[in-house]
Short mmCIF file of C-alpha atoms and ligand atoms in Angstrom, two decimals:
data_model
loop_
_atom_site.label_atom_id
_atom_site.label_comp_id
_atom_site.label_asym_id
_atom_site.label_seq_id
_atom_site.Cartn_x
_atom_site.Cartn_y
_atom_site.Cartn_z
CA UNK A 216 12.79 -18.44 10.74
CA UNK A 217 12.24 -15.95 14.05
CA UNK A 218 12.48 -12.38 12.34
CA UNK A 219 15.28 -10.88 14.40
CA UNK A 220 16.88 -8.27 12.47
CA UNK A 221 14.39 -5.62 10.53
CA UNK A 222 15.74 -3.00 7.87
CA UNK A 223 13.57 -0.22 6.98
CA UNK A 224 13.98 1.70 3.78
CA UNK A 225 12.52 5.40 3.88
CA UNK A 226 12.47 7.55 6.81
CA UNK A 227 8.87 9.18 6.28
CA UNK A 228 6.35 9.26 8.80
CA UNK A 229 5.43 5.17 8.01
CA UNK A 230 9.13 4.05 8.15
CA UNK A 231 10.03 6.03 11.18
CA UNK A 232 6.52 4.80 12.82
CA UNK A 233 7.24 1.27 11.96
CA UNK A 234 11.27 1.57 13.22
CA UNK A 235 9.52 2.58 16.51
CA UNK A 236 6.92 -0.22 16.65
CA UNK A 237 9.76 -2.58 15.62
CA UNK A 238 12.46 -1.33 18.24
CA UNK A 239 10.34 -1.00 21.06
CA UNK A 240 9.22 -4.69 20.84
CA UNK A 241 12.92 -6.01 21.06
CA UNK A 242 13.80 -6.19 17.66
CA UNK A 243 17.18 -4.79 15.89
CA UNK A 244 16.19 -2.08 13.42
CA UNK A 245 18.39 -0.29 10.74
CA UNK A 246 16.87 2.19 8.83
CA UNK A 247 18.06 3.75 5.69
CA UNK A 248 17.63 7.27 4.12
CA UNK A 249 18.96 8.88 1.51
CA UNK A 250 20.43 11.73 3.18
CA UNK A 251 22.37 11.59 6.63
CA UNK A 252 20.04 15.18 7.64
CA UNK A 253 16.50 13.39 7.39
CA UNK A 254 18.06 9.88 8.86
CA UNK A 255 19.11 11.99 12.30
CA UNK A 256 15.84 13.71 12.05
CA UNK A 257 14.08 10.41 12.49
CA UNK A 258 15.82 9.04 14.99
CA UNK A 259 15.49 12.79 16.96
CA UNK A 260 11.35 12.05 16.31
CA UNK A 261 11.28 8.81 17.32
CA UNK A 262 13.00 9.84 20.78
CA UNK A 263 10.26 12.57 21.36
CA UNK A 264 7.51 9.62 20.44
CA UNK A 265 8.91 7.53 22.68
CA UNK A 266 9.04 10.02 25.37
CA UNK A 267 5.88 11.29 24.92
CA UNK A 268 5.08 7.59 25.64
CA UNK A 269 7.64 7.83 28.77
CA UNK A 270 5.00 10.69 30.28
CA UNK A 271 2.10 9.35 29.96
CA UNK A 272 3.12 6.36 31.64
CA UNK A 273 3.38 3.74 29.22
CA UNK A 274 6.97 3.26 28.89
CA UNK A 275 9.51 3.70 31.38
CA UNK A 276 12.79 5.54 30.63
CA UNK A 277 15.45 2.39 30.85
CA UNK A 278 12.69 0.79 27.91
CA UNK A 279 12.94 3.96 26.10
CA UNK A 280 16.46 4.35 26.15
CA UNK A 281 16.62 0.38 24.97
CA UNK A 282 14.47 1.09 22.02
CA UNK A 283 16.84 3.95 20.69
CA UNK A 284 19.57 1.60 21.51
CA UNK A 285 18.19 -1.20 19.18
CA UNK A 286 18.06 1.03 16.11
CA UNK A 287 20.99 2.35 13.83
CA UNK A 288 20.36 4.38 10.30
CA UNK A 289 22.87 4.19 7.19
CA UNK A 290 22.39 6.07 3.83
CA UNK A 291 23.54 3.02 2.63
CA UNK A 292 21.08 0.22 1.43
CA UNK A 293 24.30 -2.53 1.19
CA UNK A 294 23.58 -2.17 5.38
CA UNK A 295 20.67 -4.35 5.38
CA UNK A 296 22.43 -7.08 4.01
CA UNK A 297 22.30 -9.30 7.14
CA UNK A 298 18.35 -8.63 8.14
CA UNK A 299 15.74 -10.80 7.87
CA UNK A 300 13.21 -8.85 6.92
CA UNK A 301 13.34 -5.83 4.96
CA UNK A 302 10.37 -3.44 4.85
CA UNK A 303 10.14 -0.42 1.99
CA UNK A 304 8.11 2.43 3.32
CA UNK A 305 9.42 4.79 0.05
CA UNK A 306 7.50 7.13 -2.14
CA UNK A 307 4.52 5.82 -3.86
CA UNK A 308 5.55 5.08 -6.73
CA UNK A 309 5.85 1.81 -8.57
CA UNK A 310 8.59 2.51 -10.89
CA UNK A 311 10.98 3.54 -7.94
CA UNK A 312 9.73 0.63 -5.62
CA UNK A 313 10.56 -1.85 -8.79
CA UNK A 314 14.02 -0.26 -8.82
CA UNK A 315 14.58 -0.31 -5.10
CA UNK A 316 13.00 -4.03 -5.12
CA UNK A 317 15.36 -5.23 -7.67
CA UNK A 318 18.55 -3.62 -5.85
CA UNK A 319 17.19 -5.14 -2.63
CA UNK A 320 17.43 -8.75 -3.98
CA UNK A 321 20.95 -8.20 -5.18
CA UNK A 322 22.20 -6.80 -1.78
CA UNK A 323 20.15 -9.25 0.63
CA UNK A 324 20.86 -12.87 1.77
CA UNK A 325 18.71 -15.16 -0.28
CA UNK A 326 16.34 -16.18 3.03
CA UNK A 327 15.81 -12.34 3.28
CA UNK A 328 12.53 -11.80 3.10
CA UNK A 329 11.20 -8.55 1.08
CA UNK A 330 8.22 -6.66 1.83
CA UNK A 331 6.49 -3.68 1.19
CA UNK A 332 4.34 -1.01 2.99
CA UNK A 333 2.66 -0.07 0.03
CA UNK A 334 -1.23 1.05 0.71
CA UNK A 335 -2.59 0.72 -2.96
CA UNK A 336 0.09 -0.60 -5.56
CA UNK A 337 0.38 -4.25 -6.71
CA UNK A 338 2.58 -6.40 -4.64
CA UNK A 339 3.26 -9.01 -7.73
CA UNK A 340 4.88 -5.96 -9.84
CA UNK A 341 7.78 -5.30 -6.61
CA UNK A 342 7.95 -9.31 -6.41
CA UNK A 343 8.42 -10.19 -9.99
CA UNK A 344 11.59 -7.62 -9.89
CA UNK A 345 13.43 -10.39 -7.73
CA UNK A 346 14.93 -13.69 -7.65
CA UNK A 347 12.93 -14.60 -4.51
CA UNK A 348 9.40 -14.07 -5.73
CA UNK A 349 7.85 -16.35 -3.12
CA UNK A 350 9.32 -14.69 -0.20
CA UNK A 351 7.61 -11.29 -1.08
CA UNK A 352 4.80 -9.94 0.21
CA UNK A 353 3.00 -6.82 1.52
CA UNK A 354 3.16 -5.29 5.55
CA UNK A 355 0.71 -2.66 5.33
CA UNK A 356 0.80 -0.74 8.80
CA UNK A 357 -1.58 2.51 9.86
CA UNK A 358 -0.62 5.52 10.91
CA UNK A 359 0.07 6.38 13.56
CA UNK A 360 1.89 3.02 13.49
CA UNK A 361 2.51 2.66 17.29
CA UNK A 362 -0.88 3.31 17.82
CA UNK A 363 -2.21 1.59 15.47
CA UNK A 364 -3.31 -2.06 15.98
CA UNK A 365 -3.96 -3.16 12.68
CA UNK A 366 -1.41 -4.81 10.20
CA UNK A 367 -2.77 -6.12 6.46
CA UNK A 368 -0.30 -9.01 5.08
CA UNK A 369 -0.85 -9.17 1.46
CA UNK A 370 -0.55 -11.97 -0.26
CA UNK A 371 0.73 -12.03 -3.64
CA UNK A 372 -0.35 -15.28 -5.99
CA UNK A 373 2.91 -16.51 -5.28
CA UNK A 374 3.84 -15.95 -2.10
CA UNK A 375 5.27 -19.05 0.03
CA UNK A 376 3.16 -20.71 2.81
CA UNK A 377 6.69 -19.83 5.23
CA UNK A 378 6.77 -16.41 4.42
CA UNK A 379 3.18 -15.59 5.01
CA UNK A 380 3.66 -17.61 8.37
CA UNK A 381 6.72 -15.83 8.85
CA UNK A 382 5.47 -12.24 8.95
CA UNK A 383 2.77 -12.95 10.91
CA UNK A 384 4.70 -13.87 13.59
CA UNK A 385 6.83 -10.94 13.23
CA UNK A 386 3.11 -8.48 13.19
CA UNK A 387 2.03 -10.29 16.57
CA UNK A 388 5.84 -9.54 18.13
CA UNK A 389 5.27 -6.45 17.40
CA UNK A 390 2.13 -6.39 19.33
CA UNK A 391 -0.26 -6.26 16.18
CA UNK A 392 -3.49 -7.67 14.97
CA UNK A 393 -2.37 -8.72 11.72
CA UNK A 394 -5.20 -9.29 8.63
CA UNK A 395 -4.13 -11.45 5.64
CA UNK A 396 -5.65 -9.86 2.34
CA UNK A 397 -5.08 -10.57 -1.61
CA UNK A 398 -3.26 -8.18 -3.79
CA UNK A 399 -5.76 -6.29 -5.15
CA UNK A 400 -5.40 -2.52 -4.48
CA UNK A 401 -6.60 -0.83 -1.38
CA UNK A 402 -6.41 -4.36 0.15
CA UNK A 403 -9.38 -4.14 2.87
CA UNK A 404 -9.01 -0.37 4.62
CA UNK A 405 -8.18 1.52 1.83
CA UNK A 406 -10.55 -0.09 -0.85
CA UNK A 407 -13.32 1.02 2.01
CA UNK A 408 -11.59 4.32 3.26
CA UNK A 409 -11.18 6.09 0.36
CA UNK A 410 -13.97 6.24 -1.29
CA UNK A 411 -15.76 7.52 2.10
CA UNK A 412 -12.68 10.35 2.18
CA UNK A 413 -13.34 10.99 -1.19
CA UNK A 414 -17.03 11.61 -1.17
CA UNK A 415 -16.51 14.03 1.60
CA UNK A 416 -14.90 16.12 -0.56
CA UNK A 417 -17.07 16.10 -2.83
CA UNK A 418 -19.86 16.91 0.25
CA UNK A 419 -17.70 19.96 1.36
CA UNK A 420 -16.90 21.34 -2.63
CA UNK A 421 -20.82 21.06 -3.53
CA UNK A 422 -21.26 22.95 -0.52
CA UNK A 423 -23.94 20.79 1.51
CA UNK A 424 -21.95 21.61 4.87
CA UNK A 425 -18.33 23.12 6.32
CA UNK A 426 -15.33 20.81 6.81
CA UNK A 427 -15.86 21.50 11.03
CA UNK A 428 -19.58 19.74 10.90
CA UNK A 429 -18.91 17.47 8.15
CA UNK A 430 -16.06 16.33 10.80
CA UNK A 431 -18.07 16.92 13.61
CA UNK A 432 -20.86 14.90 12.13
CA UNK A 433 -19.18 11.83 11.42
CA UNK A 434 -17.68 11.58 15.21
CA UNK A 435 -20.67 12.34 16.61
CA UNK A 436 -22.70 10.33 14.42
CA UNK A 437 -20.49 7.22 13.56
CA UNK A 438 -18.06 7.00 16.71
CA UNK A 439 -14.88 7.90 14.22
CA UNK A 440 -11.81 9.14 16.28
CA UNK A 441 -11.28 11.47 13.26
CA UNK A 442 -13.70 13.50 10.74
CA UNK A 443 -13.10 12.57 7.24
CA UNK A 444 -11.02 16.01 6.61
CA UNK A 445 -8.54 15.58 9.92
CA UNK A 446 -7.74 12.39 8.69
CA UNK A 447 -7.46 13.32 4.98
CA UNK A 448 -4.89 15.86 7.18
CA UNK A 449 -3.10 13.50 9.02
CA UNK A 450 -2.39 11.05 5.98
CA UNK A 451 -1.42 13.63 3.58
CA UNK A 452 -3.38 14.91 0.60
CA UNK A 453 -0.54 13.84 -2.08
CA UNK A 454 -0.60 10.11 -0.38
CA UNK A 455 -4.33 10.24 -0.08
CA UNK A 456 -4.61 11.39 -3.59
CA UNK A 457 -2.11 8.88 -5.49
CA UNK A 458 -3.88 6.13 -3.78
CA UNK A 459 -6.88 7.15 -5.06
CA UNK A 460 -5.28 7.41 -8.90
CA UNK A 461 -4.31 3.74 -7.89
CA UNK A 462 -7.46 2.29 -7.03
CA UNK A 463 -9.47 4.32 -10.28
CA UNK A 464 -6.69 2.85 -12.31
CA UNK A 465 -7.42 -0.90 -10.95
CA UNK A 466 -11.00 -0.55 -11.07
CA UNK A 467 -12.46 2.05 -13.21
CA UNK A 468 -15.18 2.82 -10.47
CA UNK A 469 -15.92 6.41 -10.48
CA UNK A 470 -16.04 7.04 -6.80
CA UNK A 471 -12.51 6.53 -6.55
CA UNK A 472 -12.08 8.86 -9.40
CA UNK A 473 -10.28 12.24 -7.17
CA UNK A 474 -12.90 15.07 -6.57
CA UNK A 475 -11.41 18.21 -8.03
CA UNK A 476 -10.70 19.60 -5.19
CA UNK A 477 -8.22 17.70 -3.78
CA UNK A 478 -5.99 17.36 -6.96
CA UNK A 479 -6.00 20.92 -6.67
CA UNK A 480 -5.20 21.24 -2.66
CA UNK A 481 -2.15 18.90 -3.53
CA UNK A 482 -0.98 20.93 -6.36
CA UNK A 483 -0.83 24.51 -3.98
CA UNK A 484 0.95 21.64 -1.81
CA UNK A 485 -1.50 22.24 1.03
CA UNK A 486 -0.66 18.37 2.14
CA UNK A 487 -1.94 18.58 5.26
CA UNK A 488 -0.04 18.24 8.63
CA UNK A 489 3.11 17.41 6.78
CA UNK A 490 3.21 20.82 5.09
CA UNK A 491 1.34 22.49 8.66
CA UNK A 492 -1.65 23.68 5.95
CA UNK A 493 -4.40 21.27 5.00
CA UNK A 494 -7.75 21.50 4.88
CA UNK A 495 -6.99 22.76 7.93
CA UNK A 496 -3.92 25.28 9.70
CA UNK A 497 -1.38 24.00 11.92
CA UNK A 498 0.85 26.51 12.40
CA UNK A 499 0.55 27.30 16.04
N1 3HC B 1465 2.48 6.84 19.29
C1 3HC B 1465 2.05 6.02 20.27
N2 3HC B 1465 0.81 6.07 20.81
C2 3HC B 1465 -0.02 7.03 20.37
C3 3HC B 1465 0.37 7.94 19.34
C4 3HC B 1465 1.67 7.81 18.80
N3 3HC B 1465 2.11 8.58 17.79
N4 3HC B 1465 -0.67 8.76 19.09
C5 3HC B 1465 -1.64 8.40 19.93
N5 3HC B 1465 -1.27 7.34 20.68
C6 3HC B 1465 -2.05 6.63 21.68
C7 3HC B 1465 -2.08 7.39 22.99
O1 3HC B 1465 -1.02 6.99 23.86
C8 3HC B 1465 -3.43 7.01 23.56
O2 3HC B 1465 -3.34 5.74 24.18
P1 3HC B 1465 -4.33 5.34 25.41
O3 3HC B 1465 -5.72 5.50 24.89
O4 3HC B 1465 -3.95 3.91 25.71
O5 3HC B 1465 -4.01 6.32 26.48
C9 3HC B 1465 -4.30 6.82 22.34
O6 3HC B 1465 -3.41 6.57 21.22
C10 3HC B 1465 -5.15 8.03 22.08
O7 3HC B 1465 -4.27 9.16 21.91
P2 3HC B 1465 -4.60 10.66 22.32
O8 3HC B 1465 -5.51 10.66 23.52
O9 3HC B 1465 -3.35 11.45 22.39
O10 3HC B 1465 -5.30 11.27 21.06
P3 3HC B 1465 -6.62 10.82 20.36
O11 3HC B 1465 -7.58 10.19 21.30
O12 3HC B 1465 -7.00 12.03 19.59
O13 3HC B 1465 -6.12 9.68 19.35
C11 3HC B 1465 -5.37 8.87 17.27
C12 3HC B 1465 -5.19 9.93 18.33
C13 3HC B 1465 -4.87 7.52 17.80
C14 3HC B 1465 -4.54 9.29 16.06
C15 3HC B 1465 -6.90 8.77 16.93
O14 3HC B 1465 -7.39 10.05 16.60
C16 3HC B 1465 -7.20 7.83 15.80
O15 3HC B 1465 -7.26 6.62 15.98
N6 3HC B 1465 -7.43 8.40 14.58
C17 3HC B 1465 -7.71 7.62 13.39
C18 3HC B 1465 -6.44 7.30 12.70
C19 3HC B 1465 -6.68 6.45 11.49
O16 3HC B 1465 -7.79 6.21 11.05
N7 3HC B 1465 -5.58 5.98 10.90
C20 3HC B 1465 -5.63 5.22 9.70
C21 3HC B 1465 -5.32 6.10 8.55
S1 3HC B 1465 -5.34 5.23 7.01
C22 3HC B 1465 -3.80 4.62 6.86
O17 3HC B 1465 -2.92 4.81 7.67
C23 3HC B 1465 -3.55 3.81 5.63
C24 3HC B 1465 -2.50 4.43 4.76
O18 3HC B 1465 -2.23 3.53 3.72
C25 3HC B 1465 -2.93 5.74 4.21
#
């Protein structure tokens, strides 16, 4: 099966991202949030991505305007009834992506295929809430998504042969380099990230250097695009901090274990760019 039609559930910064990656590669996209408010406001960001891409030359206006054409939004889920693939890009949380999981496979044709964009949780626990168990799987994109590259298919232990085929093909339409990784949590960039982004945490709260050279240190030093604490920034400190909870929790290792610190940055909800106050300000 070609994947055609993509729903999208979750209008964060991922599910937007991904709607944009989707649309602009020719696919149909319908997207659905909760609330009508934070559905517009998506579609209003992705227009300002896309022309942001529009001035620097990478996309021309008539392709723009397609790409907004190509996606719809709906508060309600019984809307992606008819796709063929139906990415979750919700909350972090197993419970609620169980639930949504579970309502999915009640709502969607039974060739539907169900995935999620989870960065750290098991894929098996969303899979075993459905009928279709073998046509579920994980679609981890990287944000930015449309600048991204990268895509990490998780496989689940039972996870068809078609589907996995399936969804690769739909990562390299979308003009993405697509990995295929077990279900273990973290998959391959996160089980690697973190613990870095952790650890320079704990570098900054012992007090061995500032968060400017620690960042400056590891660009100039490593060839990152990003020091540790602009990216911790750009993720989000409450994402960046319940994946962490989920890979201590799967492996007990005590560099995944959250430095202080950043449990407490998420509780003064200093998130990062989301929240315009991070590690560092981005009010202006
Ligand atoms: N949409 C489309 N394209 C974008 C974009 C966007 N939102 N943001 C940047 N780009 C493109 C630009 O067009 C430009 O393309 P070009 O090189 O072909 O001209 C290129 O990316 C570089 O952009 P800029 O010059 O504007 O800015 P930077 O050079 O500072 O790059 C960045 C910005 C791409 C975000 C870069 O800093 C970067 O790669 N940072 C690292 C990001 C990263 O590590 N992400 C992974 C996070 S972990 C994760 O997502 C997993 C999850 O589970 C937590």
């Amino acid at each position: 099966m070609t994947i055609k039609r993509l729903g999208i559930v979750g209008s964060g910064i991922m599910g937007s991202g991904i709607a944009e990656v989707a649309a602009r590669s020719g696919h149909e996209v319908i997207l659905r949030s909760r609330q009508q408010e934070t559905a517009d406001a998506m579609l209003a960001g992705m227009e300002k991505s896309l022309a942001k891409q529009v001035e620097r030359g990478k996309l021309t206006a008539e392709e723009q305007a397609d790409a907004v054409s190509r996606v719809t939004v709906t508060t309600d889920l019984g809307d992606l009834a008819e796709c063929d693939l139906v990415i979750e890009s919700i909350v972090e949380d197993l419970h609620a992506k169980r639930h949504l999981f579970n309502e999915l496979d009640r709502i969607c044709g039974e060739d539907t295929i169900l995935a999620t964009n989870t960065s750290t949780l098991p894929v098996i626990e969303m899979a075993m809430e459905t009928g279709r168990p073998e046509r579920v799987c994980g679609l981890h994109f990287f944000n930015p998504a449309p600048a991204m590259p990268l895509v990490e298919i998780v496989r689940p232990l039972i996870a068809s042969d078609d589907t996995m085929a399936e969804v690769r093909a739909f990562a390299e339409a979308c003009g993405k380099s697509p990995v295929e990784v077990k279900d273990r949590a973290g998959f391959i960039v996160n089980a690697l990230l973190f613990p870095y982004l952790n650890n320079a945490v704990r570098l900054l709260e012992s007090g061995v250097a500032s968060k400017e050279d620690i960042d400056a240190a590891m660009k100039g030093g490593c060839g990152f695009p990003m020091g540790p604490f602009a990216l911790l920034d750009l993720v989000g400190l409450d994402t960046s901090l319940s994946i962490l909870e989920a890979l201590y929790e799967e492996f007990k290792d005590s560099n995944y274990a959250p430095v202080p610190l950043l449990r407490r940055m998420v509780t003064a909800e200093l998130l990062g760019r989301k929240t315009k106050r991070g590690f560092y300000d981005y009010h202006k």
